């Protein structure tokens, strides 16, 4: 007998929807051509950062992000995955970046978001590994992070994932089909989603244990970010490239990330480089996700840079649609 719901895409969005739908008593199957967490979610750094990611002229993204961030403590606890709650610093390296950061500060301040302007000495008291040459920093105490791979593992343990390449919704028997195929969603539904490539590095401190971690907080900068896991592992990302479905890792991408990050935190040059990878963010024209019903399909895609953050909120909205409850 066909399931109530088939979900196409076993990334964090599809798996979060599957888990929540199953909890509501629906029978669910998830299809993914690469298996659970084989796409962008596996490459993602896991920043839960609505304040940092706030964009001028995009109040919808901020509202969604803040609502999603509120749901994360309970979601993480349910999955048994720790949240890294040390907050975020944004650092400027030169005068132009410092001026841009002043504007970012004023913008967030006007919106009533918690953000503190720090002189270099104050920033270095929080994060002593920062280079003395930084010009300015913002401290965003409420933007945190999580390890997406731990989240994917916890979600996949509860859900039936079938490795299958679904080419058309007509090939799926279930009563309702959820399209949560990230950057590939446009091949299954009429949605303006495009792949936006991000290259990322995974680094590890081999001497952790004999000293505190190099960084406690997430560090953002023009062109990238460094996300500490708290145990000597770091994710350094990410490029933002419009190159179609290309997922090659390039010397130039890796060089730029390391160049910028070592300028801000020289100590990272001592870390072990464990992995380089590229993922495809599902971009939309307005940088906000598309969550809507379309006949027998429910679309849940286009989460662009915020798929990890928006997963619990998306699951809530999609499952409300599936069971006919008000979101
Ligand atoms: N969420 C950060 C990125 O997409 O690179």
XYZ file of C-alpha atoms and ligand atoms in Angstrom:
332
model
C 0.000 0.000 0.000
C 1.264 3.478 -0.847
C 2.350 5.753 1.988
C 0.435 8.889 2.929
C 3.440 11.036 2.119
C 6.528 10.600 -0.054
C 9.263 13.142 0.491
C 11.806 13.730 -2.240
C 15.076 14.792 -0.686
C 16.750 13.389 2.422
C 18.512 16.570 3.434
C 17.767 18.318 6.685
C 14.538 19.792 5.302
C 13.124 16.494 3.988
C 14.168 14.496 7.056
C 12.790 17.091 9.503
C 9.471 17.035 7.678
C 9.488 13.224 7.637
C 10.102 12.988 11.374
C 7.392 15.470 12.238
C 4.891 13.933 9.800
C 5.499 10.468 11.282
C 4.930 11.878 14.760
C 1.532 13.110 13.541
C 0.673 9.553 12.556
C 1.267 9.799 8.806
C 3.052 6.978 6.994
C 6.120 8.440 5.313
C 8.867 7.411 2.926
C 11.814 9.580 1.905
C 13.503 9.194 -1.474
C 16.961 10.494 -2.237
C 19.254 9.492 -5.058
C 22.326 9.712 -2.808
C 20.819 8.468 0.466
C 20.343 10.429 3.693
C 22.227 13.707 3.932
C 24.156 13.347 0.717
C 23.590 16.886 -0.553
C 24.070 20.409 0.741
C 23.153 19.558 4.354
C 26.226 17.392 4.663
C 28.461 20.252 3.564
C 26.702 22.965 5.610
C 28.488 24.627 8.511
C 25.377 24.760 10.689
C 25.121 28.402 11.663
C 21.833 29.293 13.327
C 22.300 32.941 12.565
C 19.221 35.011 11.724
C 20.744 38.221 13.055
C 24.048 37.813 11.212
C 22.294 36.787 7.986
C 19.764 39.687 8.137
C 19.654 41.442 4.779
C 18.740 45.068 4.057
C 15.245 45.113 2.554
C 14.403 41.497 3.451
C 12.231 41.569 6.604
C 10.588 38.254 5.632
C 13.898 36.393 5.864
C 14.642 37.914 9.257
C 11.191 37.091 10.595
C 11.469 33.479 9.418
C 14.987 33.164 10.797
C 14.094 34.512 14.222
C 11.043 32.249 14.438
C 13.175 29.255 13.439
C 15.948 30.103 15.922
C 13.373 30.056 18.736
C 12.514 26.467 17.815
C 16.077 25.167 17.796
C 16.657 24.535 21.519
C 13.652 22.201 21.710
C 14.437 20.601 18.323
C 18.057 19.916 19.293
C 17.009 18.522 22.676
C 14.470 16.219 20.994
C 17.225 14.906 18.696
C 19.811 14.676 21.480
C 22.199 16.957 19.589
C 24.102 19.721 21.424
C 23.759 23.353 20.409
C 26.915 25.467 20.453
C 25.639 28.599 22.176
C 28.693 30.839 22.442
C 27.352 33.416 19.961
C 28.951 35.043 16.934
C 31.541 37.735 16.190
C 31.748 39.614 12.897
C 35.183 41.113 12.300
C 36.395 43.822 9.952
C 39.969 43.778 8.647
C 40.353 47.224 7.098
C 38.726 50.629 6.961
C 36.253 49.764 4.200
C 35.111 46.645 6.042
C 34.864 48.614 9.293
C 32.648 51.234 7.617
C 30.443 48.489 6.181
C 30.256 46.883 9.617
C 29.158 50.206 11.175
C 26.245 50.230 8.693
C 25.422 46.610 9.515
C 25.465 47.517 13.202
C 23.163 50.524 12.753
C 20.752 48.431 10.647
C 20.445 45.714 13.290
C 20.263 48.249 16.100
C 17.308 49.991 14.409
C 15.528 46.644 14.232
C 16.029 46.125 17.977
C 18.310 43.096 17.452
C 20.922 42.334 20.093
C 24.286 43.375 18.696
C 27.243 44.951 20.456
C 29.952 47.042 18.784
C 33.421 46.038 19.997
C 36.773 47.753 19.662
C 39.587 45.389 18.626
C 40.895 45.087 22.206
C 37.444 44.074 23.495
C 36.982 41.589 20.652
C 40.373 40.070 21.451
C 39.442 39.719 25.102
C 36.536 37.537 23.939
C 38.584 35.696 21.316
C 42.330 35.988 22.005
C 43.234 34.157 18.775
C 42.006 37.100 16.682
C 44.785 39.003 14.916
C 45.733 42.325 16.551
C 45.226 43.976 13.155
C 41.414 43.721 13.163
C 39.697 47.117 12.923
C 36.295 46.525 14.464
C 33.957 43.720 15.510
C 30.306 43.116 16.251
C 29.221 40.649 18.899
C 25.933 38.901 18.178
C 25.185 36.936 21.341
C 22.064 35.126 20.081
C 23.398 33.602 16.827
C 24.591 30.071 17.556
C 25.492 26.885 15.666
C 24.934 23.148 15.481
C 26.732 20.291 13.765
C 24.506 19.430 10.771
C 26.038 15.974 10.438
C 24.984 15.115 13.976
C 21.496 16.423 13.225
C 21.274 14.404 10.001
C 22.386 11.227 11.779
C 19.768 11.701 14.504
C 17.008 12.432 11.984
C 17.940 9.573 9.659
C 17.821 7.094 12.542
C 14.070 7.671 12.828
C 13.038 7.777 9.182
C 12.815 5.328 6.268
C 15.108 6.614 3.506
C 15.083 4.802 0.163
C 17.942 5.460 -2.236
C 16.131 6.252 -5.456
C 16.415 8.884 -8.160
C 12.908 10.255 -8.676
C 12.719 11.925 -12.087
C 9.045 12.925 -11.988
C 6.330 13.253 -9.365
C 4.208 10.926 -11.521
C 6.601 8.089 -10.613
C 5.630 8.361 -6.936
C 2.526 6.590 -5.631
C 1.922 8.320 -2.301
C -1.124 10.499 -1.859
C 0.999 13.605 -1.277
C 4.517 14.297 -2.478
C 6.770 16.779 -0.709
C 9.444 18.297 -2.909
C 12.396 18.972 -0.613
C 15.098 18.361 -3.182
C 17.099 21.521 -2.515
C 18.955 22.830 -5.553
C 17.419 20.051 -7.691
C 13.805 21.005 -6.869
C 13.385 22.848 -10.177
C 13.650 19.542 -12.040
C 10.559 18.241 -10.187
C 8.355 21.304 -9.732
C 7.823 24.698 -11.273
C 9.960 26.690 -8.836
C 12.604 29.365 -9.470
C 15.372 27.553 -7.599
C 18.986 27.628 -8.775
C 22.158 26.022 -7.404
C 24.578 28.387 -5.651
C 27.866 26.642 -5.044
C 29.699 26.885 -1.732
C 33.159 25.439 -1.120
C 34.026 24.591 2.452
C 36.964 23.212 4.459
C 36.954 21.077 7.565
C 39.870 21.659 9.960
C 40.933 19.985 13.194
C 43.256 20.949 16.014
C 45.363 17.825 16.757
C 46.557 19.240 20.087
C 43.119 19.988 21.539
C 42.949 18.883 25.148
C 46.274 20.469 26.055
C 44.825 23.977 25.578
C 41.437 25.659 25.078
C 39.957 25.797 21.559
C 41.369 28.437 19.256
C 37.927 30.018 18.928
C 34.805 29.701 20.989
C 32.411 31.847 18.971
C 31.457 31.625 15.320
C 33.579 34.148 13.435
C 32.149 35.874 10.362
C 34.067 38.090 7.970
C 33.737 39.533 4.485
C 33.788 36.450 2.274
C 33.465 33.723 4.861
C 33.096 32.271 8.320
C 34.818 29.966 10.750
C 32.535 27.772 12.837
C 34.019 26.045 15.902
C 32.437 22.823 17.107
C 33.935 23.274 20.592
C 36.046 20.106 20.376
C 38.904 21.271 18.178
C 37.016 20.878 14.889
C 36.254 23.879 12.683
C 34.376 24.500 9.465
C 35.772 27.234 7.247
C 33.425 28.412 4.523
C 32.264 29.355 2.093
C 32.493 30.576 -1.436
C 29.307 31.818 -3.128
C 29.433 30.899 -6.806
C 26.918 30.773 -9.633
C 28.268 27.776 -11.556
C 25.260 25.598 -12.170
C 25.504 22.080 -10.779
C 29.313 22.063 -10.604
C 30.603 20.723 -7.276
C 34.323 20.668 -7.975
C 36.655 22.076 -5.338
C 39.069 24.601 -6.799
C 42.531 25.728 -5.743
C 41.341 29.341 -5.944
C 38.328 28.733 -3.690
C 40.412 26.969 -1.032
C 43.178 29.572 -1.284
C 40.818 32.511 -0.779
C 39.126 30.954 2.226
C 42.444 30.125 3.902
C 43.985 33.478 3.007
C 41.110 35.451 4.540
C 40.703 33.257 7.595
C 44.410 33.127 8.474
C 44.591 36.910 8.214
C 41.967 37.083 10.978
C 43.013 34.034 13.010
C 46.670 33.257 12.229
C 46.577 30.144 14.431
C 44.418 28.240 11.974
C 47.462 27.598 9.802
C 48.475 25.007 12.450
C 45.253 23.030 12.052
C 44.958 19.772 10.132
C 42.999 20.071 6.895
C 40.640 17.090 7.025
C 38.202 17.677 4.203
C 37.388 19.977 1.327
C 33.955 19.851 -0.274
C 31.443 21.849 -2.258
C 27.688 21.943 -1.820
C 24.844 23.516 -3.765
C 22.578 25.920 -1.901
C 19.060 26.182 -3.293
C 18.866 29.883 -4.166
C 15.654 31.794 -4.941
C 15.171 35.260 -6.435
C 14.283 36.807 -3.034
C 16.541 34.595 -0.867
C 13.502 33.271 0.981
C 12.255 29.678 0.892
C 9.284 28.482 -1.109
C 6.794 26.588 1.063
C 3.438 26.052 -0.596
C 0.988 23.484 -1.908
C 0.837 22.810 -5.634
C -1.827 20.193 -6.431
C -0.807 16.884 -4.833
C 2.636 18.301 -4.155
C 3.817 20.384 -1.238
C 6.931 22.366 -2.076
C 9.561 22.978 0.609
C 12.693 24.316 -0.989
C 14.806 27.392 -1.727
C 16.299 27.718 1.753
C 19.490 29.156 0.229
C 21.980 29.956 3.057
C 19.586 29.086 5.870
C 18.503 25.487 5.425
C 19.802 24.260 8.767
C 18.306 27.206 10.667
C 14.926 26.990 8.942
C 14.474 23.202 9.149
C 12.300 22.951 12.294
C 10.076 25.849 11.220
C 9.723 24.442 7.704
C 8.804 21.027 9.099
C 6.150 22.631 11.282
C 4.621 24.542 8.365
C 4.721 21.681 5.896
C 3.237 19.175 8.332
C 0.457 21.641 9.218
C -0.301 21.741 5.488
C -0.222 17.924 5.285
C -2.631 17.405 8.151
C -4.784 20.400 7.308
C -4.063 22.288 10.518
C -3.487 26.044 10.681
C 0.283 26.789 10.634
N 24.880 29.327 5.622
C 26.100 29.755 5.113
C 26.335 29.439 3.707
O 25.426 29.158 2.968
O 27.460 29.507 3.305
